[in-house]
Tab-separated table of C-alpha atoms in Angstrom:
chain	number	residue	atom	x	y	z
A	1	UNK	CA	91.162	177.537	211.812
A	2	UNK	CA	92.063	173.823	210.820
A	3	UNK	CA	88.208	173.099	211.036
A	4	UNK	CA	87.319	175.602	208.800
A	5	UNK	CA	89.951	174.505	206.845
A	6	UNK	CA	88.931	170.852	206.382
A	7	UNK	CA	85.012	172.403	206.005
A	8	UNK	CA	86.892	174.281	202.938
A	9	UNK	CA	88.423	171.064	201.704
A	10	UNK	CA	85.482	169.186	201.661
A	11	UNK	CA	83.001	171.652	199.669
A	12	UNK	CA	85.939	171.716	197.606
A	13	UNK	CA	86.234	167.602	197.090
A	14	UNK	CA	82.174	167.856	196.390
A	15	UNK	CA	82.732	170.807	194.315
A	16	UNK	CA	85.374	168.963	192.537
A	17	UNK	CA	82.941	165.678	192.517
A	18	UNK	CA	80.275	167.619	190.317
A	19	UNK	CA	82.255	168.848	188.037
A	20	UNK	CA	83.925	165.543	187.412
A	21	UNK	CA	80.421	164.120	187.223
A	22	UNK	CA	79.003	166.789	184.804
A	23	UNK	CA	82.154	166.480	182.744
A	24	UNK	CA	81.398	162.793	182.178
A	25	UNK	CA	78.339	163.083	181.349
A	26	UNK	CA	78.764	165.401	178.284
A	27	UNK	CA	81.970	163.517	177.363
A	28	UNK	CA	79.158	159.971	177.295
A	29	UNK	CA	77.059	162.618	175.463
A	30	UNK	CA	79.616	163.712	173.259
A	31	UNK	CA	80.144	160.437	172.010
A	32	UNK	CA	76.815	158.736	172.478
A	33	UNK	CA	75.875	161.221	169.869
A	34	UNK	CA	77.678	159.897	166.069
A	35	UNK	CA	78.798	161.898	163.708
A	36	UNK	CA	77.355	162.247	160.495
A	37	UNK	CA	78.519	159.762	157.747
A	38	UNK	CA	80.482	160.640	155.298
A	39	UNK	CA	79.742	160.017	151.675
A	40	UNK	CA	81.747	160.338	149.249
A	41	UNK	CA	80.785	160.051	144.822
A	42	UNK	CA	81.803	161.621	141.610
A	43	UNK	CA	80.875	162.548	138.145
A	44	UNK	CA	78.866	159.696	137.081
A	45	UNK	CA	75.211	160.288	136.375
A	46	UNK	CA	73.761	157.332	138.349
A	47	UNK	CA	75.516	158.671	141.580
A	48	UNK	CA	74.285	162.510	141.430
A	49	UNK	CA	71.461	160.822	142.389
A	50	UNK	CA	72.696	161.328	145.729
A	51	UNK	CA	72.026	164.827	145.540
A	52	UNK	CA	68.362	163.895	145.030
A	53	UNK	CA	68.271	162.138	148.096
A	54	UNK	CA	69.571	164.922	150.064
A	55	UNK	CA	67.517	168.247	148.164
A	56	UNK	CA	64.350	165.660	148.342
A	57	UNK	CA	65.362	165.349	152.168
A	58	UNK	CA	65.055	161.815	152.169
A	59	UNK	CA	68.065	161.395	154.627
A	60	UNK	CA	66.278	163.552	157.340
A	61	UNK	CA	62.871	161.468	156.503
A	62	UNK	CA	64.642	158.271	157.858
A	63	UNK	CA	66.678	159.722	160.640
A	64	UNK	CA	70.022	159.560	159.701
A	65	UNK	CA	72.627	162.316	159.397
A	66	UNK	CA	75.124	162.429	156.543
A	67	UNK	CA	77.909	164.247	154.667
A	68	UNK	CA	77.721	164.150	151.039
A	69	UNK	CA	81.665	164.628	149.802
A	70	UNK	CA	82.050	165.318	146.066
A	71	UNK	CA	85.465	164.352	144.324
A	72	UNK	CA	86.088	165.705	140.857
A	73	UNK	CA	88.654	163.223	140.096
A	74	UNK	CA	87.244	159.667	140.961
A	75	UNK	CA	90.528	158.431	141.840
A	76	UNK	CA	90.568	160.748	145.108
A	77	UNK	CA	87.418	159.158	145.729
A	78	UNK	CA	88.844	155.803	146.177
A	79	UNK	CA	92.033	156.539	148.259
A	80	UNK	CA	89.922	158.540	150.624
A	81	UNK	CA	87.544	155.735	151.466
A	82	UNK	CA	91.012	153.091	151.375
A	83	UNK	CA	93.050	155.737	154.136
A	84	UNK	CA	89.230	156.439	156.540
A	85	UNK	CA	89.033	160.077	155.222
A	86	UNK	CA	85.336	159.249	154.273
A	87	UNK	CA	83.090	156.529	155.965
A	88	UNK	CA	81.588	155.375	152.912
A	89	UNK	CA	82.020	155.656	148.339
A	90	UNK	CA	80.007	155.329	145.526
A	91	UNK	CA	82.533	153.362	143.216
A	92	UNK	CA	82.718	150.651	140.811
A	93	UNK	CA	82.922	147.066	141.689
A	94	UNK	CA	86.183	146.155	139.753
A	95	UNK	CA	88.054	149.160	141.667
A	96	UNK	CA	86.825	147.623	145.178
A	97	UNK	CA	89.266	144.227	144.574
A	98	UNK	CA	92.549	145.531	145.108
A	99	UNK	CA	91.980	147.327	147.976
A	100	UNK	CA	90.660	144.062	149.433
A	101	UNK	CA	93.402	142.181	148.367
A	102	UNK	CA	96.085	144.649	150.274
A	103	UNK	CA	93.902	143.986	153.473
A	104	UNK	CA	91.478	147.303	153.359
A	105	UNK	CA	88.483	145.512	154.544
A	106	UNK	CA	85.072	146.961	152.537
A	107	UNK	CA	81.934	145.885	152.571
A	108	UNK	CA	79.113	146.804	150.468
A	109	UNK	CA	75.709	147.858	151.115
A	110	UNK	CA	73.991	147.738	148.011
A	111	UNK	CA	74.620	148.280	144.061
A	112	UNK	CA	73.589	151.831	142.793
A	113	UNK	CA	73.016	150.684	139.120
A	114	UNK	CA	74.864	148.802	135.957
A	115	UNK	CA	76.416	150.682	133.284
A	116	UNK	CA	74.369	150.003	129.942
A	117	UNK	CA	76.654	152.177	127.746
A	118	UNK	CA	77.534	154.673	130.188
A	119	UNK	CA	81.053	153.707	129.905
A	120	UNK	CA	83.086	153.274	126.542
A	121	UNK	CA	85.619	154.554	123.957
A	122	UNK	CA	85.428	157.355	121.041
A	123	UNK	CA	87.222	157.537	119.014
A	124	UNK	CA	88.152	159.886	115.686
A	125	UNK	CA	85.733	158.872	112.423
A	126	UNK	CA	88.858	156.953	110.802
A	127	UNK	CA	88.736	154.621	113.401
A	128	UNK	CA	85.770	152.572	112.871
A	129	UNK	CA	86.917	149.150	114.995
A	130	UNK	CA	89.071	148.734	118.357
A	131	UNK	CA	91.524	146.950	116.039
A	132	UNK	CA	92.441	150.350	113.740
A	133	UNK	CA	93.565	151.241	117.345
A	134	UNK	CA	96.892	149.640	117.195
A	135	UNK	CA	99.600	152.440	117.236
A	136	UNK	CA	97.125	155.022	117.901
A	137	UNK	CA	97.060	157.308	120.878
A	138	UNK	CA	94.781	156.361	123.470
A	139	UNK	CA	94.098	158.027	126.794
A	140	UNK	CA	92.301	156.981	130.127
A	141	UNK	CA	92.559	157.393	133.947
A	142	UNK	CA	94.651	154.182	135.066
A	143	UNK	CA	93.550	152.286	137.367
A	144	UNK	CA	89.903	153.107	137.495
A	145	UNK	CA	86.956	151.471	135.452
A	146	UNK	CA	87.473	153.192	131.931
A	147	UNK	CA	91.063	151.192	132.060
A	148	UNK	CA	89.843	147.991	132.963
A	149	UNK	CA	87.346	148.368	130.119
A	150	UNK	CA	89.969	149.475	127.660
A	151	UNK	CA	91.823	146.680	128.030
A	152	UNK	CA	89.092	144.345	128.121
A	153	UNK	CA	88.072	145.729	124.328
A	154	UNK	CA	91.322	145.600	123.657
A	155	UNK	CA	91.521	141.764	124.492
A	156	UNK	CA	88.420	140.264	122.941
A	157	UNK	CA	90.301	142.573	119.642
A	158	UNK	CA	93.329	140.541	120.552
A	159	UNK	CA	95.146	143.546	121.330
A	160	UNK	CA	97.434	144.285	124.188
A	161	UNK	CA	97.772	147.754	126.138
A	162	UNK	CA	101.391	147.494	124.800
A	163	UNK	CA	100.095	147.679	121.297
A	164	UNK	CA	98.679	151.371	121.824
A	165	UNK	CA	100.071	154.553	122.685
A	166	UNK	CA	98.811	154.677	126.151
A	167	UNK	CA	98.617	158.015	127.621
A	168	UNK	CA	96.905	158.137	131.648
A	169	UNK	CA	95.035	161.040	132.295
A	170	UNK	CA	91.963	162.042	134.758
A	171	UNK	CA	88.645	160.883	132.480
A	172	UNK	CA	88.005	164.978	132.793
A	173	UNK	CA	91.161	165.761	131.420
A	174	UNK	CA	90.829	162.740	128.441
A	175	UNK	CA	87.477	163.833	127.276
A	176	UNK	CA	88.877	167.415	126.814
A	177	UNK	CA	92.382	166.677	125.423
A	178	UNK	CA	90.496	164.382	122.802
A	179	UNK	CA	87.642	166.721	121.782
A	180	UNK	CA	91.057	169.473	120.966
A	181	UNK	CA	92.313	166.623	119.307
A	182	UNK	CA	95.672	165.249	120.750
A	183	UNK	CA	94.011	161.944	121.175
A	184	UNK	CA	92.724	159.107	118.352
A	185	UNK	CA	90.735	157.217	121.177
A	186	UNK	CA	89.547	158.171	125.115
A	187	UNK	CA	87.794	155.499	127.431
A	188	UNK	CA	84.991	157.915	129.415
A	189	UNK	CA	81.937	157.737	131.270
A	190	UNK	CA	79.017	159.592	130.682
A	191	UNK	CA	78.284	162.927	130.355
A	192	UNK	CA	82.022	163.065	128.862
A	193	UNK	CA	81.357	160.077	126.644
A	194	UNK	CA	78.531	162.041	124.707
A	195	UNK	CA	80.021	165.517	125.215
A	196	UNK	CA	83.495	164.132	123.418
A	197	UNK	CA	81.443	162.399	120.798
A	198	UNK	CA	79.325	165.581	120.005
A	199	UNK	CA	82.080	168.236	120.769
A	200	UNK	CA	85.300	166.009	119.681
A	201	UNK	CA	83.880	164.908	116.065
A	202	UNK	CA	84.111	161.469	116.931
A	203	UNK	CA	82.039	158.584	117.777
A	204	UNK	CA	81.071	155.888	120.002
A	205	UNK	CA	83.382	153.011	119.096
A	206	UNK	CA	82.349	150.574	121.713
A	207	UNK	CA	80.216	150.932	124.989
A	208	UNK	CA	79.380	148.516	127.870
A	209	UNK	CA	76.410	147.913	126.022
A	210	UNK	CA	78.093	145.510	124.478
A	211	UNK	CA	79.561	143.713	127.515
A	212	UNK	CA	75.872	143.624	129.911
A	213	UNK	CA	76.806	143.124	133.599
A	214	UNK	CA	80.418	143.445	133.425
A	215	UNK	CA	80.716	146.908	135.013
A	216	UNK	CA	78.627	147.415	138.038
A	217	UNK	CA	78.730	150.158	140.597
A	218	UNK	CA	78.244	149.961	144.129
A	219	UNK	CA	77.931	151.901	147.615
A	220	UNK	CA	80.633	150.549	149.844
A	221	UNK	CA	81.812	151.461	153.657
A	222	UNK	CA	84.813	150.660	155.823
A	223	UNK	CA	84.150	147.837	157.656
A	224	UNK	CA	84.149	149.439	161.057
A	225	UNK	CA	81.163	151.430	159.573
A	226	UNK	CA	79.202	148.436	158.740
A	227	UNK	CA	79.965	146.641	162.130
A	228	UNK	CA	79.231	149.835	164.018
A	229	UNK	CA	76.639	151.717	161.930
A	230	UNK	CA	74.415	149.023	160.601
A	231	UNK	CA	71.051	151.049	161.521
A	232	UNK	CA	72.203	154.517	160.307
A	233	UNK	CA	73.852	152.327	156.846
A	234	UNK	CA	70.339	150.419	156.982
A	235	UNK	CA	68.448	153.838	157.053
A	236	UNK	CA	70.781	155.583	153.953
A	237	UNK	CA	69.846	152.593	151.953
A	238	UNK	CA	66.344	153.120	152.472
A	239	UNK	CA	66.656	156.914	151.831
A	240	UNK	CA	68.349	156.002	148.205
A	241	UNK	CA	65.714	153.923	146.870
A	242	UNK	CA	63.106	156.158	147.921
A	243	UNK	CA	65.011	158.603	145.451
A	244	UNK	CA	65.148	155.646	142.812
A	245	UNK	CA	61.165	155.213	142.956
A	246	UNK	CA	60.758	159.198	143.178
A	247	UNK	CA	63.365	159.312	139.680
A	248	UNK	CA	61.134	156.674	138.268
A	249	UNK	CA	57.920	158.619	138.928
A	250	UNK	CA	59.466	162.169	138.406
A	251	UNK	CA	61.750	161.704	135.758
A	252	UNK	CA	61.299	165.942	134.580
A	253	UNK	CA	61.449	167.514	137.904
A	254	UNK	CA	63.796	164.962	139.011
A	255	UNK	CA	66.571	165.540	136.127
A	256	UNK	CA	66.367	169.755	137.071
A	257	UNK	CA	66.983	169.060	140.866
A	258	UNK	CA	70.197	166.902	139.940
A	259	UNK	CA	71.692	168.885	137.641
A	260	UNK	CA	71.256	171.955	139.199
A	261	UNK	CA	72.599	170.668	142.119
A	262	UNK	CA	75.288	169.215	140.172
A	263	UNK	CA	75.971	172.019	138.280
A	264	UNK	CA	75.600	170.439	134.749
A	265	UNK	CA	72.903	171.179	132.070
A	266	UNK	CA	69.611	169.265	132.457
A	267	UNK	CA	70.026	167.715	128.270
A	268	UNK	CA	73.495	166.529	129.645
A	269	UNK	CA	72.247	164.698	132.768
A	270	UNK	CA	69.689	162.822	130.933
A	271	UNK	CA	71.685	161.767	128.107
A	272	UNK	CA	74.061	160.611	131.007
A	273	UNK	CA	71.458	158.923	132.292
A	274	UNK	CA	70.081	156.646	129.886
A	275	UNK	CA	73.601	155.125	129.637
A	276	UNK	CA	73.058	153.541	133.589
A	277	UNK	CA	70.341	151.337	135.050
A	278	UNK	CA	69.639	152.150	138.766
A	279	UNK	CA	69.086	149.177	140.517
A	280	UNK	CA	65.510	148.441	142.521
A	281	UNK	CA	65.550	146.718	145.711
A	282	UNK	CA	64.200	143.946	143.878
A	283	UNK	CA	66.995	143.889	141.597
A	284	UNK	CA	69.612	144.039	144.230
A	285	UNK	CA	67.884	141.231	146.234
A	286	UNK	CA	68.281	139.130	142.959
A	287	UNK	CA	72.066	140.053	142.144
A	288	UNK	CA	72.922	138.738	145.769
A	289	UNK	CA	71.744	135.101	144.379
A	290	UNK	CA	74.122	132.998	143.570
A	291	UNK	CA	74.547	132.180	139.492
A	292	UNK	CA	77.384	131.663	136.697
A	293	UNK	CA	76.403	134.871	134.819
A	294	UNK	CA	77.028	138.486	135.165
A	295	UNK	CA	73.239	138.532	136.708
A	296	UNK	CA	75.217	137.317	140.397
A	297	UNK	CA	77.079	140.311	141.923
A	298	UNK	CA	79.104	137.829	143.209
A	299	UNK	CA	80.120	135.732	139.535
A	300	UNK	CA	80.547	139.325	138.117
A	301	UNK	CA	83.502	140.283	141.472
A	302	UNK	CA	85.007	136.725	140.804
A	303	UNK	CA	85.662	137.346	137.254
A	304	UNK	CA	86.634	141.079	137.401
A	305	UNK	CA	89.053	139.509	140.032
A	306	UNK	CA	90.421	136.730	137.352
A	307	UNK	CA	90.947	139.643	135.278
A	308	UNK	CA	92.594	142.069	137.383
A	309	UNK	CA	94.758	139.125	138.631
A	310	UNK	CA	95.961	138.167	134.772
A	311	UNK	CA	97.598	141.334	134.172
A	312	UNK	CA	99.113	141.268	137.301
A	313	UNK	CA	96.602	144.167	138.790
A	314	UNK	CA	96.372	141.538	141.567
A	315	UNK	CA	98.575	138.501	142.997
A	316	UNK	CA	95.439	136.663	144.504
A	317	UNK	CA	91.601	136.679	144.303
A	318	UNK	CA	90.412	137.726	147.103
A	319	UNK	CA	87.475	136.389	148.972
A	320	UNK	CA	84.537	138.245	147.758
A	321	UNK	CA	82.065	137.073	150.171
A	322	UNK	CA	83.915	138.811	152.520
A	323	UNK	CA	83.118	141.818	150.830
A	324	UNK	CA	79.475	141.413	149.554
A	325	UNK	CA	77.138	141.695	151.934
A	326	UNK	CA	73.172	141.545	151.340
A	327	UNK	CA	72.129	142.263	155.186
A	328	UNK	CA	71.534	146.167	154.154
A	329	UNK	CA	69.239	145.956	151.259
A	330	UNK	CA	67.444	142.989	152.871
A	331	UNK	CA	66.377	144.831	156.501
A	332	UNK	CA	65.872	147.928	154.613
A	333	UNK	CA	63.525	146.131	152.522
A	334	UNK	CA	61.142	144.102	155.040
């Protein structure tokens, strides 16, 4: 009986053995295998492009996996990259700083575009420069780019933000309240921009036309996902230009896969459009070069920073070669 016994124990202990064994092996599975990366963008034209990259399949073409996230209110955007709820944002430069400065380590992988009047203020037909808009009631989503370039009209007009009625609200929310009215002035980004000109009576009282370089937008990741994703972050950035050359040589069909997609008309998406210019791989190899003009991704961070740090956005300037990183868009491109 004790020999059968210890026979019994033993099958057991190999029994055991196997399982253990099996188990590990589709736990190493398990995580050998990553997860998808997570993406996250919102309502500016340039970055529905994203949607073109995954109807177009572009992301399965290189072999990469990813989750597209889509935040109506840009703001959510960026606190969900800062707290790891997504991997990765489309976002503008200028709102990439602080975070860096508080010790959320970023680092980009390449700039989607430059906003060539994509961004700017309208304002009602009485108000024909950004000086009438002392006293008058402006409204913008604090914080984000449409503030820093309110204030930075405001300044070269020798204004303050004290020396308007400031009123924050999502750039949604501003582009509606001012086409019913309750606002003189709202700082937007395309398609609002245009739809609160066209719908809101007003007009286009300045646009970042007039400032070329200062706001540029960029795709950036936790740094964990750079150091530990580099081939997958290598392949997306392939994937996205290949939509930039396919937008370039199929503007039409293009413009009706985006909007669909993004659930806006086709007229509205193309308008938004010509207010952005998406970047080439060529044109992001020559923003990484190092220059005292807006041209140098790096110049342009530096004096966003100075800016940021004057009204007190900021305490210090961080170190923005600690963010900008050219490795992406350079293997990608060989």
């Amino acid at each position: 009986m004790k020999k059968q016994f210890n026979i019994l124990l033993s099958v057991l202990f190999v029994f055991l053995l196997a399982a253990c064994g099996n188990s590990s092996e589709e736990a190493s599975g398990s995580s050998s295998k990553s997860e998808p990366i997570k993406i996250g963008f919102s309502a500016l034209p340039s970055w529905y492009l994203w949607h073109l990259v995954e109807e177009k399949g572009f992301f399965e073409k290189h072999g990469v996996e990813v989750e597209l996230v889509y935040f109506p209110v840009y703001a959510d955007s960026l606190s969900a990259l800062n707290t790891g709820e997504i991997d990765g944002n489309s976002q503008a430069l200028i709102d990439t700083i602080a975070p860096l400065e508080n010790g959320i380590e970023l680092k980009s992988v390449f700039i989607t575009d430059n906003s060539n009047g994509g961004d700017g203020l309208v304002a009602t037909k009485d108000i024909q420069s950004v000086e009438d808009l002392k006293g008058k009631k402006v409204g913008t989503e604090i914080g984000t780019i449409e503030h820093f370039f309110m204030l930075t009209a405001l300044e070269q007009a020798g204004l303050k933000e004290s020396d308007v009625n400031f009123t924050n609200l999502t750039v949604q929310d501003a582009g509606t309240t001012f086409i019913a009215g309750n606002l003189d002035a709202a700082g937007l980004w395309e398609p609002f921009l245009s739809t609160a000109e066209s719908e809101g009576n007003g007009h286009k009282l300045i646009t970042s036309a007039e400032f070329p370089g200062l706001i540029a937008d960029l795709f950036v990741v936790r740094k964990e996902i750079a150091e530990n994703r580099q081939e997958d972050l290598e392949k997306i950035t392939a994937a996205w230009f290949e939509a930039v050359n396919y937008y370039s040589e199929n503007e039409e069909e293009s413009l009706e896969i985006i909007a669909e997609a993004a659930g806006i008309t086709v007229d509205e998406l193309a308008i938004g459009m010509e207010g952005f210019e998406l970047f080439t791989p060529e044109q992001n190899v020559a923003a990484f070069e190092k220059s005292d003009s807006y041209k140098s991704i790096e110049y342009t961070a530096e004096e966003n920073a100075k800016f940021l740090q004057k009204l007190e956005f900021i305490k210090e300037i961080p170190d923005m070669t600690l963010l900008l990183d050219s490795s992406f868009i350079e293997n990608s491109h060989e």
